[in-house]
Tab-separated table of C-alpha atoms in Angstrom:
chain	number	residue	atom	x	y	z
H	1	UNK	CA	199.733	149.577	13.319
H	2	UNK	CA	198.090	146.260	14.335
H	3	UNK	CA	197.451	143.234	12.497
H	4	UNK	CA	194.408	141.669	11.775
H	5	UNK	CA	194.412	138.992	13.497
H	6	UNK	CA	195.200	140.853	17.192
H	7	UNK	CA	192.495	142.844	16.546
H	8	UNK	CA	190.219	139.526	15.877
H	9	UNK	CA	191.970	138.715	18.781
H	10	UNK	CA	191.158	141.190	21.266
H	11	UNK	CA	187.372	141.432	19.424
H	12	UNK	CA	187.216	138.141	21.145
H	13	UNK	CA	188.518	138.452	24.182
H	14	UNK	CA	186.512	141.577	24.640
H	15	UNK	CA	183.377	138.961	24.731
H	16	UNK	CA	184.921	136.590	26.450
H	17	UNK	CA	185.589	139.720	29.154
H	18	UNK	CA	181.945	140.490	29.055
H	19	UNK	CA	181.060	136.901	29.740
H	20	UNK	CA	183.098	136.785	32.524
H	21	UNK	CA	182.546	140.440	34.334
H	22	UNK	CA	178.893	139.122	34.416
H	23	UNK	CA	179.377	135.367	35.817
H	24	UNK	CA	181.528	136.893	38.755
H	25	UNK	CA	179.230	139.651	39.264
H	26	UNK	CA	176.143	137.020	39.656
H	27	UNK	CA	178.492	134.459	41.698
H	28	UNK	CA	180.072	137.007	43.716
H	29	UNK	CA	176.389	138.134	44.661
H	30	UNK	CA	175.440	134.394	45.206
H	31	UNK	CA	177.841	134.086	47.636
H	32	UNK	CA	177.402	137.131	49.260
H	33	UNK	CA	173.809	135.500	50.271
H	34	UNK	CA	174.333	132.373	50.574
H	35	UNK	CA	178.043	131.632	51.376
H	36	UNK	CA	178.421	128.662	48.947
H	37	UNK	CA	181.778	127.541	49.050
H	38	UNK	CA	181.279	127.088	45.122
H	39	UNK	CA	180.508	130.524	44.934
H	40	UNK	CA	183.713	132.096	46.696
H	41	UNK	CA	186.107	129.581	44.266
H	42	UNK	CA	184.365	130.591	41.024
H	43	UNK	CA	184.122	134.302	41.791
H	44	UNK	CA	187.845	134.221	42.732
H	45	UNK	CA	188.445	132.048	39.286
H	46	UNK	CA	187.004	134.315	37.621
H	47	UNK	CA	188.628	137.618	38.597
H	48	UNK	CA	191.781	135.628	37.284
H	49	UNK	CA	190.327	134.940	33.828
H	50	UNK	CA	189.079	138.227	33.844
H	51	UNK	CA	192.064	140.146	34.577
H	52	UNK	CA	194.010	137.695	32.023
H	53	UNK	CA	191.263	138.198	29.098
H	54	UNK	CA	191.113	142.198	29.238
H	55	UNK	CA	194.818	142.489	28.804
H	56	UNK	CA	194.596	142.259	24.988
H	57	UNK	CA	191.304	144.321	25.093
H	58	UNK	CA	193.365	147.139	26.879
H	59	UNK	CA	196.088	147.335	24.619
H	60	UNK	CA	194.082	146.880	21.556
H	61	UNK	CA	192.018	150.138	23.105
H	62	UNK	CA	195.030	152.573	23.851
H	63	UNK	CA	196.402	151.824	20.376
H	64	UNK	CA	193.512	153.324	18.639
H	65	UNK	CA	193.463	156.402	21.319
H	66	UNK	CA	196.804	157.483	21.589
H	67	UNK	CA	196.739	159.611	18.786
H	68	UNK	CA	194.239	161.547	20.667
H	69	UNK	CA	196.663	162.549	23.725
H	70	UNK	CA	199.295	159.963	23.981
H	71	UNK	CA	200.379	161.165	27.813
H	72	UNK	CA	197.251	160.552	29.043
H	73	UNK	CA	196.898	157.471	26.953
H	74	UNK	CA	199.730	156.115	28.601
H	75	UNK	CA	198.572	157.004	32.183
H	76	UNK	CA	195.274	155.205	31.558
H	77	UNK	CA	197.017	151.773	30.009
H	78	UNK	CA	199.123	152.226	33.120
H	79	UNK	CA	196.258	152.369	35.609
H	80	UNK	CA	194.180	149.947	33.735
H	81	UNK	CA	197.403	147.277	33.746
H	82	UNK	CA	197.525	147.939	37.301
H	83	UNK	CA	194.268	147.065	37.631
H	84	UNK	CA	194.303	144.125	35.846
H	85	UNK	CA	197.668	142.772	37.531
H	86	UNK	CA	196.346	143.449	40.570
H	87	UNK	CA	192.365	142.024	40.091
H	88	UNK	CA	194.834	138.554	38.960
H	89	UNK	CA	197.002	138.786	42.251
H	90	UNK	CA	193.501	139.314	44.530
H	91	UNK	CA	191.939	136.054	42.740
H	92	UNK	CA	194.828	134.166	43.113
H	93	UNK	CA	194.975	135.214	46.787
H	94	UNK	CA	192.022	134.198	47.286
H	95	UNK	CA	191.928	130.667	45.557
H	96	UNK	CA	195.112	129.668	47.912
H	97	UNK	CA	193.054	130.843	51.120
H	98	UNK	CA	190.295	128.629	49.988
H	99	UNK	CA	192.257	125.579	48.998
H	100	UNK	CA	193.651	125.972	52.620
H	101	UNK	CA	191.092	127.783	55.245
H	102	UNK	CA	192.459	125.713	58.297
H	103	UNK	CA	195.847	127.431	57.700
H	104	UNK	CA	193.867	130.814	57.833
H	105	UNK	CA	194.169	132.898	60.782
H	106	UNK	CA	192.255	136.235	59.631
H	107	UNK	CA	189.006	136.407	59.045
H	108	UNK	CA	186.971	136.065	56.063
H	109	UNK	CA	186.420	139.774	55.820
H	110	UNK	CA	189.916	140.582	56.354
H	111	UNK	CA	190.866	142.655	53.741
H	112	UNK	CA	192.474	141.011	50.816
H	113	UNK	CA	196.451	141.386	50.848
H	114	UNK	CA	197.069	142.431	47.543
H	115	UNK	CA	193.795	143.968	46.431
H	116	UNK	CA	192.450	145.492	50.046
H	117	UNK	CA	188.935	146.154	49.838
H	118	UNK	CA	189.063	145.913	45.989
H	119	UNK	CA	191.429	148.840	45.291
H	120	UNK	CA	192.806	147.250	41.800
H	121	UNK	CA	189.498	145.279	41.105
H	122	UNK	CA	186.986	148.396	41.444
H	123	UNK	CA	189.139	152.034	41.869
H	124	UNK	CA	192.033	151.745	40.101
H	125	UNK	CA	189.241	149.696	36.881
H	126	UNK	CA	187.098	152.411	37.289
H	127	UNK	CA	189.585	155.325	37.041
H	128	UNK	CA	191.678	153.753	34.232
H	129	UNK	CA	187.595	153.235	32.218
H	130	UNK	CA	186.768	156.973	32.997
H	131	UNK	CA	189.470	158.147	31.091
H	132	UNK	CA	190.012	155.488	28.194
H	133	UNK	CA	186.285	156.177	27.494
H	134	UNK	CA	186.993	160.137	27.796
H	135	UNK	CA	189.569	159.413	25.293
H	136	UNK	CA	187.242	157.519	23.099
H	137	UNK	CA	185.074	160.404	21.999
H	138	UNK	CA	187.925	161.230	19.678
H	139	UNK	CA	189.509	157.797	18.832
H	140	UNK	CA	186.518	156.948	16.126
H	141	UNK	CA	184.872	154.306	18.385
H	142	UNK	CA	181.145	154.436	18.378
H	143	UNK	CA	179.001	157.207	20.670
H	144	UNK	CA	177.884	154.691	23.285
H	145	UNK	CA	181.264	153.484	24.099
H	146	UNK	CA	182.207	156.837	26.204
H	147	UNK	CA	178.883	157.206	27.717
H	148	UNK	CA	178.699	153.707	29.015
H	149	UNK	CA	182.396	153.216	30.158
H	150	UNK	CA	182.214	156.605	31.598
H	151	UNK	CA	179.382	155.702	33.998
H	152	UNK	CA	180.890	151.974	34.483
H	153	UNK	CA	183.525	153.833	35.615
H	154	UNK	CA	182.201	156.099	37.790
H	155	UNK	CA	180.214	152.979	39.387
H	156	UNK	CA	183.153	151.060	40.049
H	157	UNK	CA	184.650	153.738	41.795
H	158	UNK	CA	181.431	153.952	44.222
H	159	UNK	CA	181.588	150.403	44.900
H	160	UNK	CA	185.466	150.760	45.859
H	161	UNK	CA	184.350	153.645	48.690
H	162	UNK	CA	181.033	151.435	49.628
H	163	UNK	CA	183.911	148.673	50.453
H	164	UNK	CA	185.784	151.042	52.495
H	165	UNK	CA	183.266	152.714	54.155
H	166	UNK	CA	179.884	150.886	54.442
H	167	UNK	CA	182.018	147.187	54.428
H	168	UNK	CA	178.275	145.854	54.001
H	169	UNK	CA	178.126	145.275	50.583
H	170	UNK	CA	173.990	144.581	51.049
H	171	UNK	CA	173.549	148.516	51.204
H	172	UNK	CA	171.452	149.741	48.597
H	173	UNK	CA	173.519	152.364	47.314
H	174	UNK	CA	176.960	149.944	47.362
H	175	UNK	CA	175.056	147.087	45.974
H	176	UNK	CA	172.674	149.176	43.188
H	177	UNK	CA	176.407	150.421	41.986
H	178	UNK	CA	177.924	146.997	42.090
H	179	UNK	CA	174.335	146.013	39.869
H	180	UNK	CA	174.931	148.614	37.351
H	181	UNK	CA	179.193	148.571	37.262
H	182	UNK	CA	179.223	144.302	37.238
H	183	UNK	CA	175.672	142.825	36.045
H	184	UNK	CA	174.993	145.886	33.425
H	185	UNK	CA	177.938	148.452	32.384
H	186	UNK	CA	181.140	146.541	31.768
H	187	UNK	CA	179.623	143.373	30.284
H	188	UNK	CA	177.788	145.508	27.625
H	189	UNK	CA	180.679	147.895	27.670
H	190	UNK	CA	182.848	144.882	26.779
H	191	UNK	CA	180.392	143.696	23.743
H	192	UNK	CA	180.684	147.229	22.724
H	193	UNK	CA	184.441	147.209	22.541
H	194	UNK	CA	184.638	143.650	20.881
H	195	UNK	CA	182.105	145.044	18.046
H	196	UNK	CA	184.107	147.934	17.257
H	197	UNK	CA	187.310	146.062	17.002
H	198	UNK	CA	186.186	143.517	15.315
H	199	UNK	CA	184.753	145.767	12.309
H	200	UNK	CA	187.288	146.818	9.794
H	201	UNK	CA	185.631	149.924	8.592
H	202	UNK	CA	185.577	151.194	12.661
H	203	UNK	CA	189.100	149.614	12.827
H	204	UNK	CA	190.291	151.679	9.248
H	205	UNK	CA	189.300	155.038	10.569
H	206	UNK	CA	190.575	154.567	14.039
H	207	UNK	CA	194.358	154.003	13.120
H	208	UNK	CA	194.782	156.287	10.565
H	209	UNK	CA	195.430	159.017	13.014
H	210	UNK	CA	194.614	163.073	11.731
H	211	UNK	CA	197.339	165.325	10.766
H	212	UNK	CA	197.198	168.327	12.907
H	213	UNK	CA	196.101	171.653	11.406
H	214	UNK	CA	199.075	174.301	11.853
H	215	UNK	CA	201.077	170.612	9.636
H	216	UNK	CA	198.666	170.799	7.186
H	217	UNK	CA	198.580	174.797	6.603
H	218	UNK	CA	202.507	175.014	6.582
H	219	UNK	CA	202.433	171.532	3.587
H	220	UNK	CA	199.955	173.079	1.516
H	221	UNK	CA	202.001	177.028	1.975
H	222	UNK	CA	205.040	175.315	0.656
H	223	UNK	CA	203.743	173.233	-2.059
């Protein structure tokens, strides 16, 4: 049972997550083309901020669908944590390289220590959405909310293996993903989330969790 005010709280920081998944979507691109030194520190800030603001948001979201399946509500808080940990660690990584490059002795595209190729920030994001939004369907949270952080999900994932495989993040398929997963899906997933948290009635009906049947038949034998 949650109080009020976190759920205010992670309302908020469920816009403030949507907010930021779109700024370091549209810098990360920026730099991408251009190769602004601006761009690479505020994309890297950013993963920071947005690995710190989704922490409430992910809590606030398995404690409305654990009455669903808690094992596999567990394994997706896990995996999401995970990611967000690790989408902190690979901004912070990169903000040190930055402050220092003449102390670099790998290249830019080396992979990233402790987020190679975006493992944390894109696979282990989009696995951990796929099933939070499967989850969703029966946790009282409005219809789009699966649909969309289903396919964010999915998307994510593809950018991960266009990272891997393609390393050119320019190729249509990689980049019409990264479009969909960063510029579209979780920003409006994330206003989604923060609307449905932040209404009491949604927020009423999603912690009072149902009483299985077999409990029910058995009460209303013995009464």
């Amino acid at each position: 049972m949650t109080s009020p005010l976190f759920d205010r709280t992670a309302s908020w920081m469920a816009y403030l997550s949507a907010v930021v998944a779109l700024a370091y979507s549209l810098s990360f691109a920026y730099y991408v083309r251009e190769g602004d030194r601006w761009a690479q520190y505020t994309s890297s800030g950013l993963l920071i901020a947005g690995g710190v603001f989704g922490l409430p948001v992910l809590i606030a979201i398995y404690l409305r669908v654990r009455h669903v399946d808690e094992g596999f509500a567990i394994v997706a808080l896990v995996v999401a944590l995970a990611a967000a940990f690790g989408t902190m660690l690979h901004g912070a990584h990169d903000v040190a390289v930055f402050a220092h490059p003449d102390q670099v002795t790998t290249g830019a595209d080396y992979p990233n220590f402790t987020d190679p190729r975006g493992f944390s920030t894109f696979a282990l994001f989009g696995l951990g959405m796929i099933v939070l939004a499967a989850m969703s369907r029966g946790a009282g949270f409005p219809k789009p909310i699966p649909l969309v952080g289903a396919v964010s999900g999915v998307l994510a994932v593809i950018v991960y293996i266009g990272r891997v495989t393609a390393l050119d993040p320019k190729r249509w398929w990689a980049a019409t993903a990264a479009i969909g997963a960063g510029i579209i899906g979780v920003p409006l997933w994330n206003v989604l989330v923060g609307r449905a948290l932040g209404a009491r009635e949604t927020a009423a009906v999603m912690v009072q969790p149902k009483a299985p049947a077999a409990r029910n038949a058995s009460i209303s034998v013995v009464s």
